[in-house]
Amino acid sequence: MSTSISVVGTGYLGVTHAACMAELGHEVIAYDVDASKIDALAEGVLPFFEPELEGLVRRHTATGRLRFTTSVAEVAERADVHFICVGTPQQPDGLGADTSHVESAVLALLGHLTRPSLIVGKSTVPVGTADRLNRLVERWAPPGVSVEVAWNPEFLREGHAVRDTLAPERVVLGVSSQEAGKVLLLVYDAFVVDDIPLLVTDLPTAELIKSAANAFLATKITFANVMAELCEASGADVVTLADALGFDSRIGRSFLGAGIGFGGGCLPKDVRALAATAGELGVDTLATFLREVDAANTHRREAVVEAAVSQCGGTVTGTRIACLGAAFKPGTDDVRDSPALDVAARLQLRGADAVVYDPEANQNAAHACPTLRFVETVDEAVDGAELVLLLTEWPELVALDPCALRPRVRSPRVLDGRNALNPERWRAAGWWYRAPGRPNI
Ligand code: UGA
């Protein structure tokens, strides 16, 4: 059944949710304060790279099921269910999440609502946020208009956003009334038909499920990374170790990729935000545990820089290093808290002539790190290099031909910061191959 939906905030999450809700058959209006972004989206132009999304936005602006606006009044007039998809960045002066955009969005909406409405949070927030929003609703909802807050956390990954939204592994619905649950089940009735698990729960549990999922993923990666350090100290091989652990169905192989650590706009800030919440609520064991995960993850970046320095003979001053990858992971042009870009910047600080190539993220990376040198091709990056450093495992970089690259470099040394290359293939082509947690042959 079709529902009138609004999506507030047109970042990765908002645009994906809006286009996918239109794909499910709903009438969707997406709102943002940024007029230039809204104009571009209305023309079917995305302000970021996300596979499949631009086509979906164009399809549904054409069907008329997806519209874009900068008018909150229009949002309130057209929709009954309002999904809040604004950012919750790390606070500038602390570890916690800044929820001020969520609060402002809800307050702006409340001023214009004229009929019964459901406000559904999708942003990742500290537990207790929905409760606080309910108090804002009690205070500021127009008299006689019934408004309720629900929470429906999002689990999509950048680079897979459309597929993750249209075929999620589970849907979590945090509600405080049966009516709100019924409205959300109608929004997601296609998933009910597809037998996708739908968990209906209370507001704090729904909020916490999302934070816990990201903290768990971050912890799993970090476990692989600290094991990589132990492998280096003992001569063991972290890739074989992860493969063996991964066959255990209780563990699973995904997110056991050791290397330069996790980054992006979500995992790092969500780990810190959960640590901050745990500290505020007096759960110090969790706060300490998560701070360790964060510190161990940041340490990976410096550890890989050290490995690069050692591979270059103890100093990188004036050494030409090809840094392949700048995005925080493949499939995106996002460089927020990117370990790849951080490693390149740290090498430059050590005096290296770091040359960076990324298939999609050069522009964002140059904006974030204007002093680094960016080039348009792998060949330009590796020409004359004394070390090739793989920092983001884009398929085109993983598939590089080591035989073809060899004549271009000054020294055939490669440091595989993502454990993504085939060591035998590179060694057979005459390269001196190193990777975190793998034995030096
Ligand atoms: C993450 C979660 O995976 C999503 O479920 C969640 O919805 C999203 O955050 C969010 O909160 O919005 P995303 O930030 O797109 O998604 O990135 P991930 O695919 O989780 O990767 C995060 C980082 O971990 C990347 O830097 C990646 O390179 C790194 N990683 C991942 C590893 O270092 N090793 C691995 O084995 C896997």
Coordinates of C-alpha atoms and ligand atoms in Angstrom, one line a residue:
M1 CA 0.0 0.0 0.0
S2 CA 1.3 3.5 -0.9
T3 CA 2.1 6.0 1.9
S4 CA 3.0 9.7 1.7
I5 CA 6.5 9.9 3.0
S6 CA 9.0 12.7 3.6
V7 CA 12.7 12.4 4.1
V8 CA 14.5 15.2 5.9
G9 CA 18.2 15.5 5.1
T10 CA 19.6 14.5 1.7
G11 CA 23.0 13.0 2.5
Y12 CA 23.9 9.3 1.7
L13 CA 21.3 8.0 4.0
G14 CA 18.5 10.5 3.0
V15 CA 18.8 10.3 -0.7
T16 CA 19.1 6.5 -0.7
H17 CA 16.1 6.1 1.6
A18 CA 14.0 8.6 -0.4
A19 CA 14.7 6.9 -3.8
C20 CA 14.2 3.4 -2.3
M21 CA 10.9 4.3 -0.7
A22 CA 9.8 5.6 -4.1
E23 CA 11.0 2.3 -5.6
L24 CA 8.7 0.5 -3.1
G25 CA 5.8 2.5 -4.5
H26 CA 5.4 5.3 -2.0
E27 CA 5.0 9.0 -2.7
V28 CA 8.1 10.7 -1.4
I29 CA 9.2 14.2 -0.9
A30 CA 12.8 14.8 0.2
Y31 CA 13.8 18.0 2.0
D32 CA 17.1 19.7 2.6
V33 CA 18.1 23.3 3.7
D34 CA 20.8 23.3 1.0
A35 CA 19.0 24.7 -2.2
S36 CA 21.9 24.0 -4.6
K37 CA 21.9 20.3 -3.5
I38 CA 18.1 20.1 -3.9
D39 CA 18.2 21.7 -7.4
A40 CA 20.9 19.2 -8.5
L41 CA 19.0 16.2 -7.0
A42 CA 15.8 17.4 -8.8
E43 CA 17.9 17.2 -12.0
G44 CA 19.0 13.7 -11.1
V45 CA 22.5 14.7 -10.2
L46 CA 24.0 13.3 -6.9
P47 CA 26.4 15.3 -4.8
F48 CA 28.4 12.1 -4.1
F49 CA 29.2 8.8 -5.7
E50 CA 27.0 5.8 -4.9
P51 CA 26.5 2.9 -7.3
E52 CA 23.0 2.5 -8.7
L53 CA 21.6 5.5 -6.8
E54 CA 21.6 8.1 -9.5
G55 CA 19.6 5.8 -11.9
L56 CA 17.0 5.2 -9.2
V57 CA 16.7 8.9 -8.4
R58 CA 16.2 9.7 -12.1
R59 CA 13.7 6.9 -12.5
H60 CA 11.5 8.2 -9.7
T61 CA 11.8 11.9 -10.4
A62 CA 10.5 10.9 -13.9
T63 CA 7.6 8.7 -12.4
G64 CA 6.8 11.7 -10.2
R65 CA 6.9 9.5 -7.0
L66 CA 10.1 11.4 -5.9
R67 CA 10.2 15.1 -5.4
F68 CA 12.7 17.4 -3.8
T69 CA 12.0 20.6 -1.9
T70 CA 13.5 23.3 0.4
S71 CA 10.1 24.0 1.9
V72 CA 9.3 22.5 5.3
A73 CA 5.7 23.7 4.9
E74 CA 5.4 21.6 1.7
V75 CA 6.9 18.6 3.5
A76 CA 4.3 18.9 6.3
E77 CA 1.5 19.4 3.9
R78 CA 2.3 16.4 1.6
A79 CA 3.5 13.6 4.0
D80 CA 2.1 11.7 7.0
V81 CA 5.3 9.8 7.8
H82 CA 8.5 11.8 8.2
F83 CA 11.9 10.1 8.2
I84 CA 14.7 12.1 9.8
C85 CA 17.9 11.3 8.0
V86 CA 20.2 14.2 9.0
G87 CA 23.8 13.8 10.2
T88 CA 24.9 13.2 13.8
P89 CA 28.6 14.1 13.6
Q90 CA 31.0 13.9 16.5
Q91 CA 30.8 16.9 18.8
P92 CA 33.5 19.4 18.1
D93 CA 34.6 19.4 21.7
G94 CA 34.0 15.8 22.8
L95 CA 33.5 12.2 21.9
G96 CA 29.7 12.2 21.9
A97 CA 27.4 12.6 18.9
D98 CA 26.0 16.1 18.1
T99 CA 22.2 15.5 17.7
S100 CA 21.4 19.2 17.2
H101 CA 20.5 18.7 13.5
V102 CA 18.0 16.0 14.5
E103 CA 16.4 18.3 17.1
S104 CA 16.3 21.3 14.7
A105 CA 14.7 19.1 11.9
V106 CA 12.0 17.9 14.3
L107 CA 11.3 21.4 15.7
A108 CA 11.1 22.9 12.1
L109 CA 8.6 20.2 11.2
L110 CA 6.5 20.5 14.3
G111 CA 5.9 24.2 13.5
H112 CA 4.1 23.2 10.2
L113 CA 2.2 20.0 11.0
T114 CA -1.6 20.2 10.6
R115 CA -2.6 16.5 10.7
P116 CA -1.7 13.3 12.6
S117 CA 2.0 12.5 11.8
L118 CA 4.6 10.0 12.6
I119 CA 8.2 11.3 12.9
V120 CA 10.6 8.4 12.4
G121 CA 14.3 8.8 13.3
K122 CA 16.8 6.9 11.0
S123 CA 20.0 8.8 12.0
T124 CA 22.3 7.0 14.4
V125 CA 21.8 8.6 17.8
P126 CA 22.7 8.1 21.4
V127 CA 20.2 6.0 23.3
G128 CA 17.6 8.4 24.9
T129 CA 17.4 10.8 21.9
A130 CA 13.9 9.6 20.9
D131 CA 12.7 10.1 24.4
R132 CA 14.0 13.7 24.3
L133 CA 12.3 14.3 21.0
N134 CA 9.0 13.0 22.4
R135 CA 9.4 15.7 25.1
L136 CA 9.9 18.3 22.3
V137 CA 6.8 17.0 20.6
E138 CA 4.7 17.2 23.8
R139 CA 5.8 20.8 24.1
W140 CA 5.8 22.1 20.5
A141 CA 3.3 20.0 18.5
P142 CA 0.4 22.2 17.3
P143 CA -2.7 21.9 19.6
G144 CA -5.0 19.1 18.5
V145 CA -2.5 17.5 16.2
S146 CA -1.3 14.1 17.2
V147 CA 2.4 13.5 16.6
E148 CA 4.4 10.5 17.6
V149 CA 8.1 9.6 17.4
A150 CA 9.4 6.2 16.3
W151 CA 12.9 4.9 15.6
N152 CA 13.9 2.9 12.5
P153 CA 17.7 2.6 12.4
E154 CA 19.4 2.2 9.1
F155 CA 22.1 -0.5 8.5
L156 CA 23.1 0.4 4.9
R157 CA 26.7 0.4 3.8
E158 CA 28.1 3.1 1.5
G159 CA 28.9 1.5 -1.8
H160 CA 26.0 -1.0 -1.4
A161 CA 23.4 1.5 -0.2
V162 CA 20.6 0.7 -2.7
R163 CA 20.8 -3.0 -2.3
D164 CA 21.1 -2.8 1.4
T165 CA 17.9 -0.7 1.6
L166 CA 15.8 -2.7 -0.9
A167 CA 16.9 -6.1 0.5
P168 CA 17.9 -5.5 4.1
E169 CA 18.9 -8.3 6.4
R170 CA 16.6 -7.1 9.1
V171 CA 14.3 -4.1 9.8
V172 CA 14.1 -2.7 13.3
L173 CA 11.1 -0.7 14.3
G174 CA 11.2 1.1 17.7
V175 CA 7.7 2.3 18.6
S176 CA 5.8 3.4 21.7
S177 CA 2.3 2.6 20.4
Q178 CA 0.7 -0.1 18.4
E179 CA -0.6 2.5 15.9
A180 CA 3.0 3.6 15.1
G181 CA 4.0 0.0 14.6
K182 CA 1.1 -0.5 12.2
V183 CA 2.0 2.6 10.1
L184 CA 5.6 1.4 9.8
L185 CA 4.5 -2.1 8.9
L186 CA 2.5 -0.5 6.0
V187 CA 5.6 1.4 4.9
Y188 CA 7.6 -1.8 4.8
D189 CA 4.8 -4.2 3.7
A190 CA 7.0 -5.3 0.7
F191 CA 9.5 -6.6 3.2
V192 CA 6.8 -8.5 5.1
V193 CA 6.0 -10.3 1.8
D194 CA 9.7 -11.0 1.2
D195 CA 10.0 -12.6 4.7
I196 CA 12.7 -10.1 5.8
P197 CA 12.9 -10.2 9.6
L198 CA 11.0 -7.2 11.1
L199 CA 11.7 -6.6 14.8
V200 CA 9.3 -4.4 16.6
T201 CA 10.7 -3.1 19.9
D202 CA 10.8 0.0 22.2
L203 CA 12.6 3.2 21.4
P204 CA 15.7 2.8 23.5
T205 CA 16.3 -0.7 22.2
A206 CA 15.9 0.4 18.6
E207 CA 18.4 3.2 19.1
L208 CA 20.9 1.0 20.9
I209 CA 20.7 -1.9 18.3
K210 CA 22.3 0.4 15.7
S211 CA 25.0 1.7 17.9
A212 CA 25.8 -1.9 19.1
A213 CA 25.9 -3.2 15.5
N214 CA 28.5 -0.6 14.5
A215 CA 30.5 -1.0 17.7
F216 CA 30.6 -4.8 17.2
L217 CA 31.8 -4.4 13.5
A218 CA 34.5 -2.0 14.7
T219 CA 35.5 -4.4 17.4
K220 CA 35.6 -7.4 15.0
I221 CA 38.0 -5.5 12.6
T222 CA 40.1 -4.4 15.6
F223 CA 40.4 -8.0 16.8
A224 CA 41.8 -9.0 13.4
N225 CA 44.2 -6.0 13.5
V226 CA 45.6 -6.8 17.0
M227 CA 45.9 -10.4 16.0
A228 CA 47.9 -9.2 12.9
E229 CA 50.3 -7.5 15.3
L230 CA 50.7 -10.7 17.2
C231 CA 51.2 -12.6 14.0
E232 CA 54.0 -10.2 13.1
A233 CA 55.6 -10.7 16.5
S234 CA 55.4 -14.5 16.1
G235 CA 55.8 -15.2 12.4
A236 CA 52.2 -16.3 11.9
D237 CA 49.9 -15.4 9.0
V238 CA 46.8 -13.3 9.8
V239 CA 45.1 -14.0 6.5
T240 CA 45.2 -17.8 7.0
L241 CA 44.2 -17.2 10.6
A242 CA 41.2 -15.1 9.6
D243 CA 40.2 -17.6 6.9
A244 CA 40.3 -20.4 9.5
L245 CA 38.3 -18.4 12.1
G246 CA 35.9 -17.4 9.3
F247 CA 34.9 -21.0 8.6
D248 CA 33.5 -21.2 12.1
S249 CA 29.8 -20.3 11.5
R250 CA 29.7 -18.6 14.9
I251 CA 32.5 -16.2 13.8
G252 CA 32.2 -15.7 10.0
R253 CA 35.0 -14.3 7.7
S254 CA 33.6 -10.8 7.0
F255 CA 35.1 -7.8 8.9
L256 CA 38.2 -9.8 9.8
G257 CA 40.2 -8.0 7.2
A258 CA 43.4 -6.8 8.9
G259 CA 45.2 -3.7 7.6
I260 CA 45.1 0.0 8.1
G261 CA 41.9 -0.1 10.2
F262 CA 38.4 1.2 9.9
G263 CA 37.3 4.7 9.0
G264 CA 34.4 6.6 7.4
G265 CA 31.6 8.8 8.6
C266 CA 30.1 6.1 10.8
L267 CA 32.2 3.4 12.6
P268 CA 34.8 5.7 14.2
K269 CA 32.3 8.3 15.4
D270 CA 29.7 5.7 16.5
V271 CA 32.3 3.9 18.6
R272 CA 33.2 7.1 20.3
A273 CA 29.6 8.2 20.8
L274 CA 28.7 4.8 22.4
A275 CA 31.8 5.1 24.6
A276 CA 30.6 8.6 25.6
T277 CA 27.0 7.4 26.3
A278 CA 28.3 4.4 28.3
G279 CA 30.5 6.8 30.4
E280 CA 27.5 9.2 31.0
L281 CA 25.3 6.3 32.1
G282 CA 28.0 4.9 34.5
V283 CA 28.8 1.8 32.4
D284 CA 32.5 2.3 32.6
T285 CA 33.5 -1.2 31.5
L286 CA 31.9 -0.6 28.1
A287 CA 33.3 3.0 27.9
T288 CA 36.9 1.7 28.6
F289 CA 36.5 -1.2 26.2
L290 CA 35.3 1.0 23.3
R291 CA 38.0 3.6 23.9
E292 CA 40.6 0.8 23.6
V293 CA 39.0 -0.3 20.3
D294 CA 39.2 3.3 19.0
A295 CA 42.8 3.7 20.2
A296 CA 43.9 0.4 18.7
N297 CA 42.3 1.4 15.4
T298 CA 44.1 4.7 15.2
H299 CA 47.3 3.0 16.1
R300 CA 47.0 0.9 12.9
R301 CA 47.5 4.0 10.8
E302 CA 50.8 4.8 12.5
A303 CA 51.9 1.1 12.4
V304 CA 51.5 1.0 8.6
V305 CA 53.4 4.2 8.3
E306 CA 56.2 2.6 10.4
A307 CA 56.1 -0.4 8.1
A308 CA 56.4 1.8 5.1
V309 CA 59.4 3.7 6.6
S310 CA 61.1 0.4 7.5
Q311 CA 60.5 -1.0 4.0
C312 CA 62.1 2.1 2.6
G313 CA 65.2 1.5 4.7
G314 CA 64.5 3.6 7.8
T315 CA 63.6 7.0 6.3
V316 CA 61.1 8.3 3.8
T317 CA 62.4 11.8 3.5
G318 CA 62.3 12.7 -0.2
T319 CA 61.1 9.2 -1.1
R320 CA 58.5 8.9 -3.8
I321 CA 55.6 6.8 -2.5
A322 CA 52.6 5.9 -4.7
C323 CA 49.6 5.9 -2.4
L324 CA 46.8 3.9 -4.2
G325 CA 43.4 4.8 -2.7
A326 CA 42.1 7.7 -0.7
A327 CA 38.5 6.7 0.0
F328 CA 37.8 5.1 3.4
K329 CA 36.8 1.9 1.5
P330 CA 36.1 0.9 -2.1
G331 CA 32.8 1.8 -3.8
T332 CA 32.6 5.4 -2.4
D333 CA 34.1 8.8 -2.9
D334 CA 33.8 9.4 0.8
V335 CA 37.0 10.4 2.6
R336 CA 35.6 11.2 6.0
D337 CA 38.0 9.8 8.7
S338 CA 39.7 7.8 5.9
P339 CA 42.6 5.7 7.1
A340 CA 43.9 5.7 3.5
L341 CA 44.1 9.5 3.3
D342 CA 45.5 9.7 6.9
V343 CA 48.3 7.3 6.1
A344 CA 49.2 9.3 3.0
A345 CA 49.2 12.6 5.0
R346 CA 51.3 11.0 7.8
L347 CA 53.9 9.9 5.2
Q348 CA 54.0 13.4 3.8
L349 CA 54.5 14.8 7.3
R350 CA 57.5 12.4 7.5
G351 CA 59.0 14.0 4.4
A352 CA 57.8 11.6 1.8
D353 CA 56.9 12.7 -1.7
A354 CA 53.4 11.0 -1.5
V355 CA 51.5 10.8 -4.7
V356 CA 47.9 9.8 -4.4
Y357 CA 45.5 8.1 -6.9
D358 CA 41.9 7.2 -6.2
P359 CA 39.4 6.2 -8.9
E360 CA 36.6 8.2 -7.4
A361 CA 37.7 10.2 -4.3
N362 CA 40.5 12.4 -5.7
Q363 CA 38.4 15.5 -5.6
N364 CA 37.1 15.1 -2.0
A365 CA 40.5 14.0 -0.9
A366 CA 42.2 17.1 -2.4
H367 CA 39.6 19.2 -0.7
A368 CA 40.4 17.5 2.7
C369 CA 44.2 17.4 2.2
P370 CA 45.1 20.1 -0.2
T371 CA 48.9 19.8 0.4
L372 CA 48.9 16.2 -1.0
R373 CA 49.6 15.6 -4.7
F374 CA 46.8 13.8 -6.6
V375 CA 47.1 12.2 -10.0
E376 CA 44.5 10.9 -12.5
T377 CA 46.0 7.5 -13.3
V378 CA 47.8 4.6 -11.5
D379 CA 50.7 4.9 -14.0
E380 CA 51.3 8.6 -13.0
A381 CA 51.2 7.5 -9.3
V382 CA 53.7 4.7 -9.6
D383 CA 56.1 6.3 -12.1
G384 CA 59.5 6.5 -10.4
A385 CA 58.1 5.3 -7.0
E386 CA 60.3 3.7 -4.4
L387 CA 57.3 2.2 -2.7
V388 CA 53.8 1.3 -3.8
L389 CA 51.3 1.4 -1.0
L390 CA 47.8 -0.1 -1.4
L391 CA 45.5 1.8 0.9
T392 CA 41.9 1.3 -0.5
E393 CA 41.1 -2.1 -2.1
W394 CA 39.3 -0.9 -5.2
P395 CA 38.8 -3.8 -7.6
E396 CA 40.8 -2.0 -10.3
L397 CA 43.7 -1.7 -7.9
V398 CA 43.6 -5.2 -6.6
A399 CA 43.6 -6.4 -10.2
L400 CA 46.7 -4.4 -11.2
D401 CA 49.3 -6.4 -13.2
P402 CA 52.5 -6.4 -11.2
C403 CA 54.6 -7.3 -14.3
A404 CA 53.3 -4.3 -16.2
L405 CA 53.9 -1.9 -13.2
R406 CA 57.4 -3.1 -12.5
P407 CA 59.3 -1.2 -15.2
R408 CA 57.6 2.0 -14.1
V409 CA 58.9 2.1 -10.5
R410 CA 62.3 2.9 -9.2
S411 CA 62.2 0.1 -6.6
P412 CA 59.8 -2.8 -6.8
R413 CA 58.5 -2.6 -3.3
V414 CA 54.8 -3.0 -2.4
L415 CA 53.1 -2.6 0.9
D416 CA 49.6 -4.1 0.8
G417 CA 47.9 -2.1 3.5
R418 CA 44.6 -3.9 3.0
N419 CA 45.8 -7.5 2.6
A420 CA 44.0 -7.5 -0.7
L421 CA 46.8 -8.3 -3.2
N422 CA 48.0 -11.8 -4.2
P423 CA 51.5 -12.0 -2.6
E424 CA 52.6 -15.0 -4.8
R425 CA 51.8 -13.1 -7.9
W426 CA 53.6 -9.9 -6.9
R427 CA 56.6 -11.8 -5.6
A428 CA 56.8 -13.9 -8.8
A429 CA 56.9 -10.6 -10.7
G430 CA 60.0 -9.6 -8.7
W431 CA 58.4 -7.3 -6.1
W432 CA 59.4 -7.1 -2.5
Y433 CA 55.9 -7.7 -1.0
R434 CA 54.9 -6.8 2.6
A435 CA 51.5 -6.7 4.3
P436 CA 50.3 -6.3 7.9
G437 CA 50.3 -9.5 9.8
R438 CA 51.9 -11.6 7.1
P439 CA 55.3 -13.3 7.3
N440 CA 58.2 -11.7 5.6
I441 CA 59.6 -14.1 3.0
Ligands
UGA1 C1 28.9 1.0 8.4 C2 28.1 -0.3 8.7 O1 28.7 -1.4 8.1 C3 26.7 -0.1 8.2 O2 25.9 -1.3 8.6 C4 26.0 1.1 8.8 O3 24.7 1.3 8.4 C5 26.8 2.3 8.4 O4 28.2 2.2 8.9 C6 26.2 3.5 9.1 O5 26.2 3.6 10.3 O6 25.6 4.3 8.4 P1 30.1 2.0 6.2 O7 30.5 3.2 7.0 O8 29.5 2.2 4.8 O9 29.0 1.1 7.0 O10 31.4 1.1 6.1 P2 31.8 -0.4 6.3 O11 31.5 -1.2 5.1 O12 31.2 -0.9 7.6 O13 33.4 -0.2 6.5 C7 33.9 0.6 7.6 C8 35.4 0.6 7.6 O14 35.9 -0.7 8.0 C9 36.0 0.9 6.2 O15 37.1 1.8 6.4 C10 36.6 -0.5 5.8 O16 37.7 -0.4 5.0 C11 36.9 -1.1 7.2 N1 37.0 -2.5 7.2 C12 35.9 -3.3 6.9 C13 38.2 -3.2 7.5 O17 39.2 -2.5 7.8 N2 38.3 -4.5 7.5 C14 37.2 -5.3 7.2 O18 37.3 -6.5 7.3 C15 36.0 -4.7 6.9

